[in-house]
mmCIF file with all atom_site columns, C-alpha atoms in Angstrom:
data_model
loop_
_atom_site.group_PDB
_atom_site.id
_atom_site.type_symbol
_atom_site.label_atom_id
_atom_site.label_alt_id
_atom_site.label_comp_id
_atom_site.label_asym_id
_atom_site.label_entity_id
_atom_site.label_seq_id
_atom_site.pdbx_PDB_ins_code
_atom_site.Cartn_x
_atom_site.Cartn_y
_atom_site.Cartn_z
_atom_site.occupancy
_atom_site.B_iso_or_equiv
_atom_site.pdbx_formal_charge
_atom_site.auth_seq_id
_atom_site.auth_comp_id
_atom_site.auth_asym_id
_atom_site.auth_atom_id
_atom_site.pdbx_PDB_model_num
ATOM 1   C CA . MET A 1 1   ? -0.317  0.225   0.012   1.00 0.00 ? 841  MET A CA 1
ATOM 2   C CA . SER A 1 2   ? 1.372   3.958   -0.605  1.00 0.00 ? 842  SER A CA 1
ATOM 3   C CA . LEU A 1 3   ? 0.161   7.157   -0.064  1.00 0.00 ? 843  LEU A CA 1
ATOM 4   C CA . PRO A 1 4   ? -2.169  8.999   -2.858  1.00 0.00 ? 844  PRO A CA 1
ATOM 5   C CA . ASP A 1 5   ? -0.385  12.398  -3.904  1.00 0.00 ? 845  ASP A CA 1
ATOM 6   C CA . ALA A 1 6   ? -2.496  15.604  -3.913  1.00 0.00 ? 846  ALA A CA 1
ATOM 7   C CA . GLY A 1 7   ? -4.987  16.103  -6.848  1.00 0.00 ? 847  GLY A CA 1
ATOM 8   C CA . GLU A 1 8   ? -5.587  11.985  -6.728  1.00 0.00 ? 848  GLU A CA 1
ATOM 9   C CA . ARG A 1 9   ? -8.891  10.654  -7.018  1.00 0.00 ? 849  ARG A CA 1
ATOM 10  C CA . VAL A 1 10  ? -10.253 7.769   -4.371  1.00 0.00 ? 850  VAL A CA 1
ATOM 11  C CA . PRO A 1 11  ? -13.582 6.412   -3.131  1.00 0.00 ? 851  PRO A CA 1
ATOM 12  C CA . LEU A 1 12  ? -14.360 7.069   0.120   1.00 0.00 ? 852  LEU A CA 1
ATOM 13  C CA . PRO A 1 13  ? -17.941 7.933   2.064   1.00 0.00 ? 853  PRO A CA 1
ATOM 14  C CA . CYS A 1 14  ? -18.527 10.954  2.180   1.00 0.00 ? 854  CYS A CA 1
ATOM 15  C CA . PRO A 1 15  ? -20.098 11.896  6.592   1.00 0.00 ? 855  PRO A CA 1
ATOM 16  C CA . SER A 1 16  ? -22.337 14.864  5.227   1.00 0.00 ? 856  SER A CA 1
ATOM 17  C CA . CYS A 1 17  ? -24.078 12.585  1.899   1.00 0.00 ? 857  CYS A CA 1
ATOM 18  C CA . SER A 1 18  ? -22.980 9.355   1.906   1.00 0.00 ? 858  SER A CA 1
ATOM 19  C CA . PRO A 1 19  ? -21.660 8.006   5.042   1.00 0.00 ? 859  PRO A CA 1
ATOM 20  C CA . ASP A 1 20  ? -22.391 4.282   3.697   1.00 0.00 ? 860  ASP A CA 1
ATOM 21  C CA . GLU A 1 21  ? -21.054 4.243   0.238   1.00 0.00 ? 861  GLU A CA 1
ATOM 22  C CA . PRO A 1 22  ? -18.112 5.668   -1.259  1.00 0.00 ? 862  PRO A CA 1
ATOM 23  C CA . THR A 1 23  ? -18.263 9.041   -3.232  1.00 0.00 ? 863  THR A CA 1
ATOM 24  C CA . VAL A 1 24  ? -15.171 10.885  -5.359  1.00 0.00 ? 864  VAL A CA 1
ATOM 25  C CA . HIS A 1 25  ? -12.607 12.592  -3.040  1.00 0.00 ? 865  HIS A CA 1
ATOM 26  C CA . GLU A 1 26  ? -9.907  14.417  -4.478  1.00 0.00 ? 866  GLU A CA 1
ATOM 27  C CA . VAL A 1 27  ? -6.847  14.494  -2.068  1.00 0.00 ? 867  VAL A CA 1
ATOM 28  C CA . LEU A 1 28  ? -6.397  18.082  -1.141  1.00 0.00 ? 868  LEU A CA 1
ATOM 29  C CA . LYS A 1 29  ? -3.356  17.383  1.125   1.00 0.00 ? 869  LYS A CA 1
ATOM 30  C CA . PRO A 1 30  ? -1.820  14.262  1.570   1.00 0.00 ? 870  PRO A CA 1
ATOM 31  C CA . GLY A 1 31  ? -0.204  12.096  4.485   1.00 0.00 ? 871  GLY A CA 1
ATOM 32  C CA . GLY A 1 32  ? -1.180  9.288   7.845   1.00 0.00 ? 872  GLY A CA 1
ATOM 33  C CA . HIS A 1 33  ? -4.549  10.612  7.379   1.00 0.00 ? 873  HIS A CA 1
ATOM 34  C CA . SER A 1 34  ? -5.365  12.504  4.372   1.00 0.00 ? 874  SER A CA 1
ATOM 35  C CA . THR A 1 35  ? -6.875  15.864  3.793   1.00 0.00 ? 875  THR A CA 1
ATOM 36  C CA . VAL A 1 36  ? -9.729  14.731  1.614   1.00 0.00 ? 876  VAL A CA 1
ATOM 37  C CA . ARG A 1 37  ? -12.663 16.840  -0.503  1.00 0.00 ? 877  ARG A CA 1
ATOM 38  C CA . CYS A 1 38  ? -15.771 15.038  -1.811  1.00 0.00 ? 878  CYS A CA 1
ATOM 39  C CA . THR A 1 39  ? -16.805 15.492  -5.286  1.00 0.00 ? 879  THR A CA 1
ATOM 40  C CA . GLU A 1 40  ? -20.103 15.880  -4.666  1.00 0.00 ? 880  GLU A CA 1
ATOM 41  C CA . CYS A 1 41  ? -20.780 18.066  -2.232  1.00 0.00 ? 881  CYS A CA 1
ATOM 42  C CA . GLY A 1 42  ? -17.579 19.693  -0.563  1.00 0.00 ? 882  GLY A CA 1
ATOM 43  C CA . GLN A 1 43  ? -17.403 18.776  2.645   1.00 0.00 ? 883  GLN A CA 1
ATOM 44  C CA . VAL A 1 44  ? -13.668 18.329  3.799   1.00 0.00 ? 884  VAL A CA 1
ATOM 45  C CA . HIS A 1 45  ? -12.450 15.894  6.341   1.00 0.00 ? 885  HIS A CA 1
ATOM 46  C CA . LYS A 1 46  ? -9.695  14.062  7.461   1.00 0.00 ? 886  LYS A CA 1
ATOM 47  C CA . GLU A 1 47  ? -9.589  9.994   6.375   1.00 0.00 ? 887  GLU A CA 1
ATOM 48  C CA . LYS A 1 48  ? -6.644  7.207   6.166   1.00 0.00 ? 888  LYS A CA 1
ATOM 49  C CA . VAL A 1 49  ? -6.026  6.799   2.444   1.00 0.00 ? 889  VAL A CA 1
ATOM 50  C CA . GLU A 1 50  ? -4.445  3.966   1.607   1.00 0.00 ? 890  GLU A CA 1
ATOM 51  C CA . ILE A 1 51  ? -3.326  3.091   -2.452  1.00 0.00 ? 891  ILE A CA 1
ATOM 52  C CA . PRO A 1 52  ? -3.540  -0.260  -3.562  1.00 0.00 ? 892  PRO A CA 1
ATOM 53  C CA . ASP A 1 53  ? -0.197  -1.179  -5.226  1.00 0.00 ? 893  ASP A CA 1
ATOM 54  C CA . GLU A 1 54  ? -0.485  -1.913  -9.027  1.00 0.00 ? 894  GLU A CA 1
ATOM 55  C CA . ILE A 1 55  ? 1.473   -3.139  -11.651 1.00 0.00 ? 895  ILE A CA 1
ATOM 56  C CA . ASP A 1 56  ? 1.364   -3.344  -15.382 1.00 0.00 ? 896  ASP A CA 1
ATOM 57  C CA . MET A 1 57  ? -1.213  -5.982  -16.845 1.00 0.00 ? 897  MET A CA 1
ATOM 58  C CA . ASP A 1 58  ? -0.921  -7.472  -20.390 1.00 0.00 ? 898  ASP A CA 1
ATOM 59  C CA . VAL A 1 59  ? -3.717  -7.311  -21.903 1.00 0.00 ? 899  VAL A CA 1
ATOM 60  C CA . VAL A 1 60  ? -4.608  -8.471  -25.689 1.00 0.00 ? 900  VAL A CA 1
ATOM 61  C CA . VAL A 1 61  ? -8.173  -6.535  -26.635 1.00 0.00 ? 901  VAL A CA 1
ATOM 62  C CA . SER A 1 62  ? -10.049 -8.007  -29.860 1.00 0.00 ? 902  SER A CA 1
ATOM 63  C CA . GLN A 1 63  ? -12.285 -6.389  -32.302 1.00 0.00 ? 903  GLN A CA 1
ATOM 64  C CA . ASP A 1 64  ? -14.362 -7.969  -35.339 1.00 0.00 ? 904  ASP A CA 1
ATOM 65  C CA . GLY A 1 65  ? -11.410 -10.106 -35.888 1.00 0.00 ? 905  GLY A CA 1
ATOM 66  C CA . SER A 1 66  ? -8.276  -8.170  -35.346 1.00 0.00 ? 906  SER A CA 1
ATOM 67  C CA . SER A 1 67  ? -5.775  -7.290  -32.245 1.00 0.00 ? 907  SER A CA 1
ATOM 68  C CA . VAL A 1 68  ? -4.099  -5.198  -30.093 1.00 0.00 ? 908  VAL A CA 1
ATOM 69  C CA . SER A 1 69  ? -2.048  -4.928  -27.302 1.00 0.00 ? 909  SER A CA 1
ATOM 70  C CA . THR A 1 70  ? -1.602  -3.032  -24.612 1.00 0.00 ? 910  THR A CA 1
ATOM 71  C CA . THR A 1 71  ? -1.021  -2.956  -20.985 1.00 0.00 ? 911  THR A CA 1
ATOM 72  C CA . VAL A 1 72  ? -3.586  -1.465  -18.105 1.00 0.00 ? 912  VAL A CA 1
ATOM 73  C CA . SER A 1 73  ? -2.277  -0.424  -14.267 1.00 0.00 ? 913  SER A CA 1
ATOM 74  C CA . ALA A 1 74  ? -4.540  -2.469  -11.815 1.00 0.00 ? 914  ALA A CA 1
ATOM 75  C CA . PRO A 1 75  ? -3.655  -3.285  -8.537  1.00 0.00 ? 915  PRO A CA 1
ATOM 76  C CA . LYS A 1 76  ? -1.778  -6.289  -7.638  1.00 0.00 ? 916  LYS A CA 1
ATOM 77  C CA . GLU A 1 77  ? -3.548  -8.277  -5.336  1.00 0.00 ? 917  GLU A CA 1
ATOM 78  C CA . ALA A 1 78  ? -6.849  -8.063  -6.628  1.00 0.00 ? 918  ALA A CA 1
ATOM 79  C CA . ASP A 1 79  ? -9.342  -11.070 -8.288  1.00 0.00 ? 919  ASP A CA 1
ATOM 80  C CA . ILE A 1 80  ? -10.018 -10.858 -11.752 1.00 0.00 ? 920  ILE A CA 1
ATOM 81  C CA . ALA A 1 81  ? -13.227 -13.692 -13.451 1.00 0.00 ? 921  ALA A CA 1
ATOM 82  C CA . LEU A 1 82  ? -13.966 -14.590 -16.501 1.00 0.00 ? 922  LEU A CA 1
ATOM 83  C CA . GLY A 1 83  ? -16.583 -12.180 -17.606 1.00 0.00 ? 923  GLY A CA 1
ATOM 84  C CA . GLU A 1 84  ? -16.110 -9.497  -16.016 1.00 0.00 ? 924  GLU A CA 1
ATOM 85  C CA . GLU A 1 85  ? -15.470 -6.376  -18.073 1.00 0.00 ? 925  GLU A CA 1
ATOM 86  C CA . PHE A 1 86  ? -13.380 -2.980  -17.303 1.00 0.00 ? 926  PHE A CA 1
ATOM 87  C CA . ILE A 1 87  ? -11.794 0.084   -19.494 1.00 0.00 ? 927  ILE A CA 1
ATOM 88  C CA . VAL A 1 88  ? -8.829  -0.225  -21.306 1.00 0.00 ? 928  VAL A CA 1
ATOM 89  C CA . ASP A 1 89  ? -6.977  2.596   -23.677 1.00 0.00 ? 929  ASP A CA 1
ATOM 90  C CA . THR A 1 90  ? -5.810  1.068   -26.849 1.00 0.00 ? 930  THR A CA 1
ATOM 91  C CA . PRO A 1 91  ? -4.200  3.213   -29.726 1.00 0.00 ? 931  PRO A CA 1
ATOM 92  C CA . GLU A 1 92  ? -7.556  3.044   -31.469 1.00 0.00 ? 932  GLU A CA 1
ATOM 93  C CA . ALA A 1 93  ? -10.117 4.863   -27.927 1.00 0.00 ? 933  ALA A CA 1
ATOM 94  C CA . ILE A 1 94  ? -11.130 4.414   -24.902 1.00 0.00 ? 934  ILE A CA 1
ATOM 95  C CA . GLN A 1 95  ? -13.759 1.167   -24.816 1.00 0.00 ? 935  GLN A CA 1
ATOM 96  C CA . LEU A 1 96  ? -14.918 -1.454  -22.817 1.00 0.00 ? 936  LEU A CA 1
ATOM 97  C CA . VAL A 1 97  ? -13.661 -5.144  -22.730 1.00 0.00 ? 937  VAL A CA 1
ATOM 98  C CA . ARG A 1 98  ? -14.776 -8.203  -21.354 1.00 0.00 ? 938  ARG A CA 1
ATOM 99  C CA . ILE A 1 99  ? -11.821 -10.933 -19.881 1.00 0.00 ? 939  ILE A CA 1
ATOM 100 C CA . THR A 1 100 ? -12.144 -13.679 -22.112 1.00 0.00 ? 940  THR A CA 1
ATOM 101 C CA . GLY A 1 101 ? -9.192  -15.553 -21.347 1.00 0.00 ? 941  GLY A CA 1
ATOM 102 C CA . ILE A 1 102 ? -6.700  -15.300 -18.410 1.00 0.00 ? 942  ILE A CA 1
ATOM 103 C CA . GLU A 1 103 ? -3.369  -16.445 -18.540 1.00 0.00 ? 943  GLU A CA 1
ATOM 104 C CA . VAL A 1 104 ? -1.125  -17.392 -15.957 1.00 0.00 ? 944  VAL A CA 1
ATOM 105 C CA . GLY A 1 105 ? 1.943   -20.232 -17.652 1.00 0.00 ? 945  GLY A CA 1
ATOM 106 C CA . PRO A 1 106 ? 2.758   -20.834 -21.162 1.00 0.00 ? 946  PRO A CA 1
ATOM 107 C CA . ASP A 1 107 ? -0.331  -22.691 -22.270 1.00 0.00 ? 947  ASP A CA 1
ATOM 108 C CA . GLU A 1 108 ? -2.204  -22.622 -18.586 1.00 0.00 ? 948  GLU A CA 1
ATOM 109 C CA . ARG A 1 109 ? -5.237  -20.482 -18.605 1.00 0.00 ? 949  ARG A CA 1
ATOM 110 C CA . VAL A 1 110 ? -7.762  -20.195 -15.525 1.00 0.00 ? 950  VAL A CA 1
ATOM 111 C CA . ASP A 1 111 ? -11.016 -18.757 -15.007 1.00 0.00 ? 951  ASP A CA 1
ATOM 112 C CA . GLU A 1 112 ? -9.956  -16.777 -12.122 1.00 0.00 ? 952  GLU A CA 1
ATOM 113 C CA . ALA A 1 113 ? -6.283  -15.434 -10.600 1.00 0.00 ? 953  ALA A CA 1
ATOM 114 C CA . VAL A 1 114 ? -4.726  -12.779 -8.627  1.00 0.00 ? 954  VAL A CA 1
ATOM 115 C CA . VAL A 1 115 ? -3.590  -9.807  -10.742 1.00 0.00 ? 955  VAL A CA 1
ATOM 116 C CA . ASN A 1 116 ? -0.082  -10.612 -9.752  1.00 0.00 ? 956  ASN A CA 1
ATOM 117 C CA . ASP A 1 117 ? -0.101  -13.961 -11.272 1.00 0.00 ? 957  ASP A CA 1
ATOM 118 C CA . VAL A 1 118 ? -1.634  -13.251 -14.384 1.00 0.00 ? 958  VAL A CA 1
ATOM 119 C CA . GLN A 1 119 ? 0.863   -13.496 -17.884 1.00 0.00 ? 959  GLN A CA 1
ATOM 120 C CA . THR A 1 120 ? -1.147  -12.384 -19.888 1.00 0.00 ? 960  THR A CA 1
ATOM 121 C CA . VAL A 1 121 ? -5.161  -11.109 -20.272 1.00 0.00 ? 961  VAL A CA 1
ATOM 122 C CA . TRP A 1 122 ? -7.503  -11.737 -23.045 1.00 0.00 ? 962  TRP A CA 1
ATOM 123 C CA . THR A 1 123 ? -10.690 -9.633  -23.640 1.00 0.00 ? 963  THR A CA 1
ATOM 124 C CA . ARG A 1 124 ? -12.626 -8.405  -27.031 1.00 0.00 ? 964  ARG A CA 1
ATOM 125 C CA . VAL A 1 125 ? -14.687 -5.516  -26.772 1.00 0.00 ? 965  VAL A CA 1
ATOM 126 C CA . VAL A 1 126 ? -18.311 -4.662  -25.812 1.00 0.00 ? 966  VAL A CA 1
ATOM 127 C CA . ASP A 1 127 ? -19.166 -1.254  -26.249 1.00 0.00 ? 967  ASP A CA 1
ATOM 128 C CA . ASN A 1 128 ? -19.951 -1.446  -29.729 1.00 0.00 ? 968  ASN A CA 1
ATOM 129 C CA . VAL A 1 129 ? -20.368 -4.288  -31.338 1.00 0.00 ? 969  VAL A CA 1
ATOM 130 C CA . ALA A 1 130 ? -21.270 -6.482  -34.769 1.00 0.00 ? 970  ALA A CA 1
ATOM 131 C CA . VAL A 1 131 ? -23.349 -9.018  -34.678 1.00 0.00 ? 971  VAL A CA 1
ATOM 132 C CA . ASN A 1 132 ? -24.198 -11.365 -37.367 1.00 0.00 ? 972  ASN A CA 1
ATOM 133 C CA . VAL A 1 133 ? -28.509 -12.015 -37.535 1.00 0.00 ? 973  VAL A CA 1
ATOM 134 C CA . THR A 1 134 ? -29.372 -14.627 -40.144 1.00 0.00 ? 974  THR A CA 1
ATOM 135 C CA . VAL A 1 135 ? -32.016 -13.615 -42.013 1.00 0.00 ? 975  VAL A CA 1
ATOM 136 C CA . HIS A 1 136 ? -35.101 -15.981 -43.403 1.00 0.00 ? 976  HIS A CA 1
ATOM 137 C CA . PRO A 1 137 ? -37.332 -15.289 -46.291 1.00 0.00 ? 977  PRO A CA 1
ATOM 138 C CA . LYS A 1 138 ? -40.748 -14.401 -46.201 1.00 0.00 ? 978  LYS A CA 1
ATOM 139 C CA . ASP A 1 139 ? -41.346 -16.757 -49.071 1.00 0.00 ? 979  ASP A CA 1
ATOM 140 C CA . GLY A 1 140 ? -40.376 -19.917 -48.015 1.00 0.00 ? 980  GLY A CA 1
ATOM 141 C CA . LYS A 1 141 ? -37.504 -21.008 -50.117 1.00 0.00 ? 981  LYS A CA 1
ATOM 142 C CA . ARG A 1 142 ? -34.875 -21.893 -47.895 1.00 0.00 ? 982  ARG A CA 1
ATOM 143 C CA . GLU A 1 143 ? -31.989 -21.218 -50.110 1.00 0.00 ? 983  GLU A CA 1
ATOM 144 C CA . ASP A 1 144 ? -32.476 -17.779 -49.975 1.00 0.00 ? 984  ASP A CA 1
ATOM 145 C CA . THR A 1 145 ? -31.427 -17.418 -46.382 1.00 0.00 ? 985  THR A CA 1
ATOM 146 C CA . ARG A 1 146 ? -28.998 -14.524 -45.915 1.00 0.00 ? 986  ARG A CA 1
ATOM 147 C CA . SER A 1 147 ? -26.406 -12.865 -43.155 1.00 0.00 ? 987  SER A CA 1
ATOM 148 C CA . ILE A 1 148 ? -26.384 -9.353  -42.626 1.00 0.00 ? 988  ILE A CA 1
ATOM 149 C CA . THR A 1 149 ? -24.246 -8.162  -39.583 1.00 0.00 ? 989  THR A CA 1
ATOM 150 C CA . VAL A 1 150 ? -25.235 -5.440  -37.825 1.00 0.00 ? 990  VAL A CA 1
ATOM 151 C CA . ASN A 1 151 ? -22.961 -2.940  -35.573 1.00 0.00 ? 991  ASN A CA 1
ATOM 152 C CA . VAL A 1 152 ? -25.175 -0.992  -32.512 1.00 0.00 ? 992  VAL A CA 1
ATOM 153 C CA . PRO A 1 153 ? -23.703 -0.176  -28.789 1.00 0.00 ? 993  PRO A CA 1
ATOM 154 C CA . GLY A 1 154 ? -23.078 -3.207  -26.780 1.00 0.00 ? 994  GLY A CA 1
ATOM 155 C CA . ASP A 1 155 ? -25.668 -2.933  -24.083 1.00 0.00 ? 995  ASP A CA 1
ATOM 156 C CA . TYR A 1 156 ? -28.367 -2.418  -27.695 1.00 0.00 ? 996  TYR A CA 1
ATOM 157 C CA . GLU A 1 157 ? -31.538 -5.149  -26.711 1.00 0.00 ? 997  GLU A CA 1
ATOM 158 C CA . PHE A 1 158 ? -32.402 -7.912  -29.689 1.00 0.00 ? 998  PHE A CA 1
ATOM 159 C CA . VAL A 1 159 ? -36.015 -8.874  -28.045 1.00 0.00 ? 999  VAL A CA 1
ATOM 160 C CA . VAL A 1 160 ? -37.664 -11.953 -29.496 1.00 0.00 ? 1000 VAL A CA 1
ATOM 161 C CA . GLY A 1 161 ? -40.784 -10.818 -30.970 1.00 0.00 ? 1001 GLY A CA 1
ATOM 162 C CA . GLU A 1 162 ? -40.299 -7.821  -31.996 1.00 0.00 ? 1002 GLU A CA 1
ATOM 163 C CA . THR A 1 163 ? -39.929 -5.877  -35.283 1.00 0.00 ? 1003 THR A CA 1
ATOM 164 C CA . GLU A 1 164 ? -35.749 -4.330  -36.075 1.00 0.00 ? 1004 GLU A CA 1
ATOM 165 C CA . SER A 1 165 ? -35.054 -1.771  -38.403 1.00 0.00 ? 1005 SER A CA 1
ATOM 166 C CA . PHE A 1 166 ? -31.275 -1.434  -39.903 1.00 0.00 ? 1006 PHE A CA 1
ATOM 167 C CA . GLY A 1 167 ? -30.790 0.446   -42.890 1.00 0.00 ? 1007 GLY A CA 1
ATOM 168 C CA . ASP A 1 168 ? -32.644 -0.297  -45.663 1.00 0.00 ? 1008 ASP A CA 1
ATOM 169 C CA . GLU A 1 169 ? -33.284 -4.178  -43.843 1.00 0.00 ? 1009 GLU A CA 1
ATOM 170 C CA . GLU A 1 170 ? -36.857 -4.759  -41.442 1.00 0.00 ? 1010 GLU A CA 1
ATOM 171 C CA . VAL A 1 171 ? -36.990 -8.042  -39.834 1.00 0.00 ? 1011 VAL A CA 1
ATOM 172 C CA . LYS A 1 172 ? -39.118 -9.336  -36.895 1.00 0.00 ? 1012 LYS A CA 1
ATOM 173 C CA . ILE A 1 173 ? -36.411 -11.497 -34.410 1.00 0.00 ? 1013 ILE A CA 1
ATOM 174 C CA . GLU A 1 174 ? -37.494 -14.954 -33.546 1.00 0.00 ? 1014 GLU A CA 1
ATOM 175 C CA . GLY A 1 175 ? -35.144 -16.592 -31.998 1.00 0.00 ? 1015 GLY A CA 1
ATOM 176 C CA . LEU A 1 176 ? -31.174 -15.439 -29.789 1.00 0.00 ? 1016 LEU A CA 1
ATOM 177 C CA . VAL A 1 177 ? -27.531 -17.390 -29.589 1.00 0.00 ? 1017 VAL A CA 1
ATOM 178 C CA . VAL A 1 178 ? -25.896 -16.204 -26.827 1.00 0.00 ? 1018 VAL A CA 1
ATOM 179 C CA . ARG A 1 179 ? -21.800 -15.815 -26.483 1.00 0.00 ? 1019 ARG A CA 1
ATOM 180 C CA . ALA A 1 180 ? -20.644 -18.919 -24.040 1.00 0.00 ? 1020 ALA A CA 1
ATOM 181 C CA . ASP A 1 181 ? -18.781 -15.955 -21.650 1.00 0.00 ? 1021 ASP A CA 1
ATOM 182 C CA . ALA A 1 182 ? -22.374 -14.196 -21.178 1.00 0.00 ? 1022 ALA A CA 1
ATOM 183 C CA . PRO A 1 183 ? -23.717 -13.734 -17.747 1.00 0.00 ? 1023 PRO A CA 1
ATOM 184 C CA . GLU A 1 184 ? -26.908 -14.606 -16.352 1.00 0.00 ? 1024 GLU A CA 1
ATOM 185 C CA . TYR A 1 185 ? -28.589 -15.960 -19.422 1.00 0.00 ? 1025 TYR A CA 1
ATOM 186 C CA . ARG A 1 186 ? -30.682 -18.960 -19.202 1.00 0.00 ? 1026 ARG A CA 1
ATOM 187 C CA . HIS A 1 187 ? -30.030 -21.062 -21.483 1.00 0.00 ? 1027 HIS A CA 1
ATOM 188 C CA . GLY A 1 188 ? -27.556 -20.482 -24.740 1.00 0.00 ? 1028 GLY A CA 1
ATOM 189 C CA . LYS A 1 189 ? -30.755 -20.913 -26.776 1.00 0.00 ? 1029 LYS A CA 1
ATOM 190 C CA . LEU A 1 190 ? -33.854 -17.935 -26.704 1.00 0.00 ? 1030 LEU A CA 1
ATOM 191 C CA . ASP A 1 191 ? -36.850 -18.087 -28.323 1.00 0.00 ? 1031 ASP A CA 1
ATOM 192 C CA . HIS A 1 192 ? -39.918 -17.604 -26.515 1.00 0.00 ? 1032 HIS A CA 1
ATOM 193 C CA . PRO A 1 193 ? -41.644 -14.004 -27.125 1.00 0.00 ? 1033 PRO A CA 1
ATOM 194 C CA . GLY A 1 194 ? -39.723 -11.317 -25.096 1.00 0.00 ? 1034 GLY A CA 1
ATOM 195 C CA . ASP A 1 195 ? -36.455 -12.718 -24.243 1.00 0.00 ? 1035 ASP A CA 1
ATOM 196 C CA . MET A 1 196 ? -33.833 -10.821 -24.144 1.00 0.00 ? 1036 MET A CA 1
ATOM 197 C CA . VAL A 1 197 ? -30.697 -10.369 -24.984 1.00 0.00 ? 1037 VAL A CA 1
ATOM 198 C CA . TYR A 1 198 ? -28.274 -7.794  -25.330 1.00 0.00 ? 1038 TYR A CA 1
ATOM 199 C CA . ALA A 1 199 ? -26.038 -7.500  -28.495 1.00 0.00 ? 1039 ALA A CA 1
ATOM 200 C CA . LYS A 1 200 ? -22.619 -7.436  -26.862 1.00 0.00 ? 1040 LYS A CA 1
ATOM 201 C CA . ASP A 1 201 ? -24.248 -10.896 -25.095 1.00 0.00 ? 1041 ASP A CA 1
ATOM 202 C CA . ALA A 1 202 ? -25.069 -12.316 -28.738 1.00 0.00 ? 1042 ALA A CA 1
ATOM 203 C CA . LYS A 1 203 ? -22.639 -14.647 -30.756 1.00 0.00 ? 1043 LYS A CA 1
ATOM 204 C CA . ARG A 1 204 ? -25.957 -14.828 -33.494 1.00 0.00 ? 1044 ARG A CA 1
ATOM 205 C CA . VAL A 1 205 ? -29.755 -13.371 -34.183 1.00 0.00 ? 1045 VAL A CA 1
ATOM 206 C CA . TYR A 1 206 ? -32.432 -15.252 -36.080 1.00 0.00 ? 1046 TYR A CA 1
ATOM 207 C CA . ALA A 1 207 ? -34.751 -13.230 -38.215 1.00 0.00 ? 1047 ALA A CA 1
ATOM 208 C CA . ARG A 1 208 ? -37.809 -13.038 -40.216 1.00 0.00 ? 1048 ARG A CA 1
ATOM 209 C CA . ASP A 1 209 ? -37.445 -11.255 -43.427 1.00 0.00 ? 1049 ASP A CA 1
ATOM 210 C CA . GLN A 1 210 ? -40.482 -8.171  -42.981 1.00 0.00 ? 1050 GLN A CA 1
ATOM 211 C CA . THR A 1 211 ? -40.098 -7.172  -46.794 1.00 0.00 ? 1051 THR A CA 1
ATOM 212 C CA . SER A 1 212 ? -40.353 -10.116 -48.463 1.00 0.00 ? 1052 SER A CA 1
ATOM 213 C CA . THR A 1 213 ? -42.290 -13.907 -48.099 1.00 0.00 ? 1053 THR A CA 1
ATOM 214 C CA . ALA A 1 214 ? -39.974 -16.337 -44.912 1.00 0.00 ? 1054 ALA A CA 1
ATOM 215 C CA . TRP A 1 215 ? -39.031 -19.589 -43.748 1.00 0.00 ? 1055 TRP A CA 1
ATOM 216 C CA . SER A 1 216 ? -37.833 -19.748 -40.282 1.00 0.00 ? 1056 SER A CA 1
ATOM 217 C CA . ALA A 1 217 ? -35.911 -22.957 -38.854 1.00 0.00 ? 1057 ALA A CA 1
ATOM 218 C CA . TRP A 1 218 ? -37.303 -22.022 -35.661 1.00 0.00 ? 1058 TRP A CA 1
#
């Protein structure tokens, strides 16, 4: 653990506006008991503030078939696990990513680990994603089934039974296949009206063309 520098921002409870939940505080005067100011209400108070020791963690960021390598600073004693999301700063942009692999040794991957034991973290971008959509025609000609790719925010909701418009495409959602790394879904394929999957969790979307006549496999 180390002491913060003046100007650093740290999460702390505020005795005035948030005694039970941490808010962002600015360190005014570092020391054994630092003088800090709550950025929510302006309350100035003294708190014992220690910053966990951090190390650089190697991160591979994948998006649309390409990958870039970068590093992020993380507390060395922190735990990380598959499926967790965090922010990385790549040459392209600041992006939200999800952990898809944790490498702790040559050809050795685990589901969770302490940052200090990690060699490389593998991730994929989830703030903006490309989703594959299989579109069945209305006329029953199975050979006319086609695939399109739509680019949407990661928190975009695909809902079975709803009609979506993507450019010149208008389709009705009939089924959703969930990614293996997606949390909190009852199973991998959803096809009941009202079933919902976020775009970042969707492996494939099955839909019916609303501009022609559609065979559906669901």
